[in-house]
Amino acid sequence: MKVSMFITCLSDLVYPKVGESIVQLLAKYGVKLDFPAKQTCCGQPAFNSGYWDEARGAALTLLEAFDDSDFVISPSGSCTSMIHHYYPKLFENDPIHLAKANRLVEKTYEFTQFLVQVMGVTDLGAVFPHKVTYHPSCHGSRLLGVKAEPMQLMQNIRGMELVPLPHAEDCCGFGGTFAIKMCDISGAMVAEKSDHVLETDAEVLVGLDMGCLMNIAGNLSYRGTPVKVMHLAELLAEGVKLAHERA
């Protein structure tokens, strides 16, 4: 099968290690990812700000970039949910591109969805001897329904103590353009989220969306806390490497 990576803006430009981790993890199961160079932003910032024509232009680029792919995987629940829920809306009056958008929806998966639902993998043999708490991002958990998959993967990590995050379902306050337009409210929300993270005494905060993790990491860093923030793909890759070294 031809599996393509939709890397997303933040992972590509700010957190490339997330993409590298996914490549390493899937290679363990014989999946070689390709990376269509034509891909660009999914158009979510423009869409959320009311610039639907501009969002449609970005979406057209992705429709073309991934047209030949059997599967498309992404490290972002937010960007994946943009494709799933709003691409059909963008092209509802364009039958030709609507058909392509629906095909892209059917074959696009968030990273943990692909591992569990398509690959049937819930245990990568990872070892991670640390205390960890998990933040379920809004778009991934609410729009995509990605809830069980990350938990299945984390529960099979040897040596890891997974502690519940108080009020985990609360938004971290990022929300893309919301953090800029409503910065005072956003700041108060991320401060509250960081308070809850610190309540757990976790060494590591893990999640599935770099926008949320970047926001929380910024607040934790501002406070001078030692909590490390990681995407689940990074944690799994590090855990697999440690398991290999111990073996």
Short mmCIF file of C-alpha atoms in Angstrom, two decimals:
data_model
loop_
_atom_site.label_atom_id
_atom_site.label_comp_id
_atom_site.label_asym_id
_atom_site.label_seq_id
_atom_site.Cartn_x
_atom_site.Cartn_y
_atom_site.Cartn_z
CA MET A 1 0.00 0.00 0.00
CA LYS A 2 1.11 3.55 -0.71
CA VAL A 3 1.09 5.46 2.56
CA SER A 4 1.72 9.19 2.47
CA MET A 5 2.49 11.57 5.30
CA PHE A 6 0.57 14.81 5.70
CA ILE A 7 3.04 16.50 8.01
CA THR A 8 1.10 19.75 8.80
CA CYS A 9 2.63 23.19 9.16
CA LEU A 10 3.68 23.05 12.83
CA SER A 11 5.26 19.62 12.62
CA ASP A 12 7.10 20.49 9.43
CA LEU A 13 8.41 23.89 10.47
CA VAL A 14 8.70 23.67 14.26
CA TYR A 15 8.65 20.01 15.35
CA PRO A 16 10.21 17.90 12.56
CA LYS A 17 11.16 15.20 15.08
CA VAL A 18 7.47 14.23 15.26
CA GLY A 19 7.46 13.30 11.58
CA GLU A 20 10.80 11.51 11.90
CA SER A 21 9.41 9.48 14.81
CA ILE A 22 6.40 8.37 12.76
CA VAL A 23 8.66 7.29 9.90
CA GLN A 24 10.80 5.22 12.31
CA LEU A 25 7.81 3.61 14.01
CA LEU A 26 6.05 2.59 10.79
CA ALA A 27 9.32 1.31 9.28
CA LYS A 28 9.32 -1.23 12.13
CA TYR A 29 6.25 -2.77 10.46
CA GLY A 30 7.50 -2.51 6.90
CA VAL A 31 5.56 0.64 6.00
CA LYS A 32 7.60 3.05 3.91
CA LEU A 33 6.08 6.50 3.91
CA ASP A 34 6.27 8.83 0.97
CA PHE A 35 6.13 12.58 1.33
CA PRO A 36 4.41 14.47 -1.51
CA ALA A 37 6.37 17.73 -1.72
CA LYS A 38 3.39 19.59 -3.12
CA GLN A 39 1.42 19.41 0.13
CA THR A 40 0.80 22.63 2.01
CA CYS A 41 -1.39 23.96 4.83
CA CYS A 42 -4.79 22.28 5.11
CA GLY A 43 -6.42 25.73 5.08
CA GLN A 44 -7.81 25.60 8.61
CA PRO A 45 -6.59 29.07 9.75
CA ALA A 46 -8.20 30.69 6.72
CA PHE A 47 -11.36 28.62 7.07
CA ASN A 48 -11.79 29.47 10.76
CA SER A 49 -11.30 33.16 10.00
CA GLY A 50 -14.01 33.16 7.33
CA TYR A 51 -11.74 33.18 4.27
CA TRP A 52 -13.29 30.17 2.59
CA ASP A 53 -12.01 30.93 -0.92
CA GLU A 54 -8.44 30.97 0.37
CA ALA A 55 -9.08 27.79 2.37
CA ARG A 56 -10.49 26.16 -0.75
CA GLY A 57 -7.30 26.98 -2.63
CA ALA A 58 -5.19 25.27 0.01
CA ALA A 59 -7.53 22.29 0.04
CA LEU A 60 -7.26 21.90 -3.74
CA THR A 61 -3.50 21.57 -3.36
CA LEU A 62 -3.90 18.73 -0.86
CA LEU A 63 -6.49 16.98 -3.03
CA GLU A 64 -3.92 16.88 -5.82
CA ALA A 65 -0.93 16.05 -3.62
CA PHE A 66 -2.56 12.94 -2.14
CA ASP A 67 -4.68 11.86 -5.10
CA ASP A 68 -2.65 8.67 -5.73
CA SER A 69 -2.16 7.70 -2.08
CA ASP A 70 -3.84 4.64 -0.59
CA PHE A 71 -3.62 6.09 2.91
CA VAL A 72 -2.72 9.51 4.30
CA ILE A 73 -1.58 9.81 7.92
CA SER A 74 -1.02 12.91 10.00
CA PRO A 75 0.36 13.69 13.48
CA SER A 76 -2.41 16.25 14.01
CA GLY A 77 -5.98 15.55 15.04
CA SER A 78 -6.79 19.17 14.32
CA CYS A 79 -5.67 19.16 10.69
CA THR A 80 -7.09 15.68 10.11
CA SER A 81 -10.46 16.83 11.42
CA MET A 82 -10.33 19.82 9.07
CA ILE A 83 -10.18 17.40 6.16
CA HIS A 84 -12.83 15.06 7.55
CA HIS A 85 -15.41 17.63 8.56
CA TYR A 86 -14.91 20.69 6.39
CA TYR A 87 -13.48 19.66 3.03
CA PRO A 88 -16.86 18.25 1.95
CA LYS A 89 -18.40 21.57 3.03
CA LEU A 90 -15.87 23.58 1.02
CA PHE A 91 -16.69 21.67 -2.16
CA GLU A 92 -20.40 21.00 -1.68
CA ASN A 93 -21.21 22.98 -4.87
CA ASP A 94 -18.38 21.43 -6.91
CA PRO A 95 -19.28 17.78 -7.70
CA ILE A 96 -15.91 16.89 -9.21
CA HIS A 97 -13.82 18.15 -6.31
CA LEU A 98 -16.40 17.00 -3.78
CA ALA A 99 -15.83 13.43 -4.97
CA LYS A 100 -12.07 13.88 -4.53
CA ALA A 101 -12.59 15.44 -1.10
CA ASN A 102 -14.71 12.49 0.01
CA ARG A 103 -12.03 10.07 -1.20
CA LEU A 104 -9.41 11.99 0.78
CA VAL A 105 -11.63 11.86 3.86
CA GLU A 106 -11.99 8.08 3.57
CA LYS A 107 -8.25 7.42 3.43
CA THR A 108 -6.95 10.07 5.87
CA TYR A 109 -6.13 9.01 9.43
CA GLU A 110 -4.63 10.59 12.49
CA PHE A 111 -1.43 8.73 13.44
CA THR A 112 -2.80 6.64 16.34
CA GLN A 113 -5.95 5.85 14.36
CA PHE A 114 -3.81 4.40 11.58
CA LEU A 115 -1.68 2.31 13.94
CA VAL A 116 -4.63 0.81 15.81
CA GLN A 117 -7.45 0.73 13.25
CA VAL A 118 -5.54 -0.01 10.03
CA MET A 119 -2.32 -1.70 11.18
CA GLY A 120 -3.90 -3.45 14.16
CA VAL A 121 -0.96 -2.44 16.35
CA THR A 122 -1.52 -1.59 20.01
CA ASP A 123 1.79 -2.72 21.48
CA LEU A 124 5.06 -1.51 19.98
CA GLY A 125 7.20 -3.07 22.70
CA ALA A 126 8.21 0.37 24.00
CA VAL A 127 9.80 1.01 27.37
CA PHE A 128 9.48 4.43 29.02
CA PRO A 129 10.21 4.46 32.77
CA HIS A 130 8.65 7.81 33.59
CA LYS A 131 5.53 9.33 35.10
CA VAL A 132 3.36 10.62 32.25
CA THR A 133 0.06 12.47 31.92
CA TYR A 134 -2.01 12.85 28.75
CA HIS A 135 -3.85 15.85 27.28
CA PRO A 136 -6.59 14.87 24.79
CA SER A 137 -6.80 17.70 22.26
CA CYS A 138 -10.27 18.99 21.42
CA HIS A 139 -10.36 18.34 17.67
CA GLY A 140 -8.87 14.87 17.88
CA SER A 141 -11.06 13.64 20.72
CA ARG A 142 -14.29 15.48 19.91
CA LEU A 143 -14.40 15.82 16.13
CA LEU A 144 -12.48 12.69 15.16
CA GLY A 145 -13.42 10.61 18.18
CA VAL A 146 -9.81 9.61 18.82
CA LYS A 147 -10.05 8.45 22.43
CA ALA A 148 -9.40 4.73 22.78
CA GLU A 149 -6.46 4.51 20.34
CA PRO A 150 -3.87 6.60 22.22
CA MET A 151 -4.88 4.99 25.51
CA GLN A 152 -4.40 1.50 24.07
CA LEU A 153 -0.93 2.43 22.87
CA MET A 154 0.09 4.06 26.15
CA GLN A 155 -1.24 1.27 28.34
CA ASN A 156 1.14 -1.15 26.62
CA ILE A 157 4.29 0.86 27.31
CA ARG A 158 6.47 -0.96 29.82
CA GLY A 159 7.55 0.87 32.95
CA MET A 160 5.45 3.96 32.30
CA GLU A 161 3.16 5.31 35.02
CA LEU A 162 0.20 6.99 33.29
CA VAL A 163 -1.55 9.38 35.67
CA PRO A 164 -4.92 11.02 34.91
CA LEU A 165 -4.88 14.73 34.07
CA PRO A 166 -7.52 16.62 36.11
CA HIS A 167 -10.18 18.17 33.87
CA ALA A 168 -8.35 16.65 30.91
CA GLU A 169 -11.26 17.38 28.56
CA ASP A 170 -10.90 21.15 29.04
CA CYS A 171 -9.41 23.09 26.12
CA CYS A 172 -5.83 24.34 26.53
CA GLY A 173 -6.80 27.71 25.06
CA PHE A 174 -4.81 27.54 21.83
CA GLY A 175 -7.48 27.20 19.19
CA GLY A 176 -5.24 28.53 16.41
CA THR A 177 -6.29 32.08 15.62
CA PHE A 178 -8.27 32.19 18.88
CA ALA A 179 -5.00 32.47 20.82
CA ILE A 180 -4.24 35.67 18.91
CA LYS A 181 -7.69 37.23 18.71
CA MET A 182 -8.65 36.40 22.30
CA CYS A 183 -5.21 36.33 23.89
CA ASP A 184 -6.31 37.21 27.44
CA ILE A 185 -8.88 34.40 27.55
CA SER A 186 -6.46 32.03 25.87
CA GLY A 187 -3.76 32.89 28.40
CA ALA A 188 -6.09 32.22 31.32
CA MET A 189 -7.11 28.86 29.83
CA VAL A 190 -3.57 27.63 29.28
CA ALA A 191 -2.56 28.77 32.76
CA GLU A 192 -5.38 26.66 34.21
CA LYS A 193 -4.36 23.70 32.04
CA SER A 194 -0.75 24.02 33.23
CA ASP A 195 -1.94 24.11 36.85
CA HIS A 196 -3.63 20.75 36.30
CA VAL A 197 -0.54 19.31 34.63
CA LEU A 198 1.58 20.30 37.63
CA GLU A 199 -0.97 18.74 40.01
CA THR A 200 -0.13 15.32 38.58
CA ASP A 201 3.60 15.57 39.40
CA ALA A 202 4.20 14.04 35.96
CA GLU A 203 7.63 14.22 34.39
CA VAL A 204 6.16 14.26 30.89
CA LEU A 205 3.02 15.68 29.28
CA VAL A 206 2.06 13.83 26.12
CA GLY A 207 -0.53 14.61 23.45
CA LEU A 208 -1.46 14.23 19.78
CA ASP A 209 -1.47 17.81 18.49
CA MET A 210 1.55 20.07 18.35
CA GLY A 211 -0.52 23.27 18.47
CA CYS A 212 -1.89 22.36 21.89
CA LEU A 213 1.42 20.96 23.10
CA MET A 214 3.28 24.07 21.94
CA ASN A 215 0.83 26.26 23.83
CA ILE A 216 1.07 24.29 27.07
CA ALA A 217 4.85 23.90 26.76
CA GLY A 218 5.20 27.66 26.40
CA ASN A 219 3.32 28.29 29.63
CA LEU A 220 5.19 25.57 31.51
CA SER A 221 8.50 26.96 30.28
CA TYR A 222 7.48 30.48 31.31
CA ARG A 223 6.92 29.15 34.82
CA GLY A 224 10.31 27.46 34.82
CA THR A 225 8.92 23.97 35.39
CA PRO A 226 10.89 20.83 34.45
CA VAL A 227 7.93 19.05 32.76
CA LYS A 228 8.88 17.71 29.33
CA VAL A 229 6.26 17.99 26.58
CA MET A 230 6.17 15.36 23.82
CA HIS A 231 3.98 14.17 20.98
CA LEU A 232 2.97 10.54 21.50
CA ALA A 233 4.89 9.54 18.37
CA GLU A 234 8.09 10.94 19.89
CA LEU A 235 7.49 9.13 23.16
CA LEU A 236 6.81 5.83 21.40
CA ALA A 237 9.90 6.18 19.20
CA GLU A 238 12.05 6.92 22.23
CA GLY A 239 10.49 3.99 24.05
CA VAL A 240 11.12 1.58 21.19
CA LYS A 241 14.73 2.73 20.98
CA LEU A 242 15.20 2.19 24.73
CA ALA A 243 13.66 -1.28 24.50
CA HIS A 244 16.05 -2.14 21.68
CA GLU A 245 19.05 -0.89 23.66
CA ARG A 246 18.03 -2.95 26.71
CA ALA A 247 17.55 -6.06 24.60
#
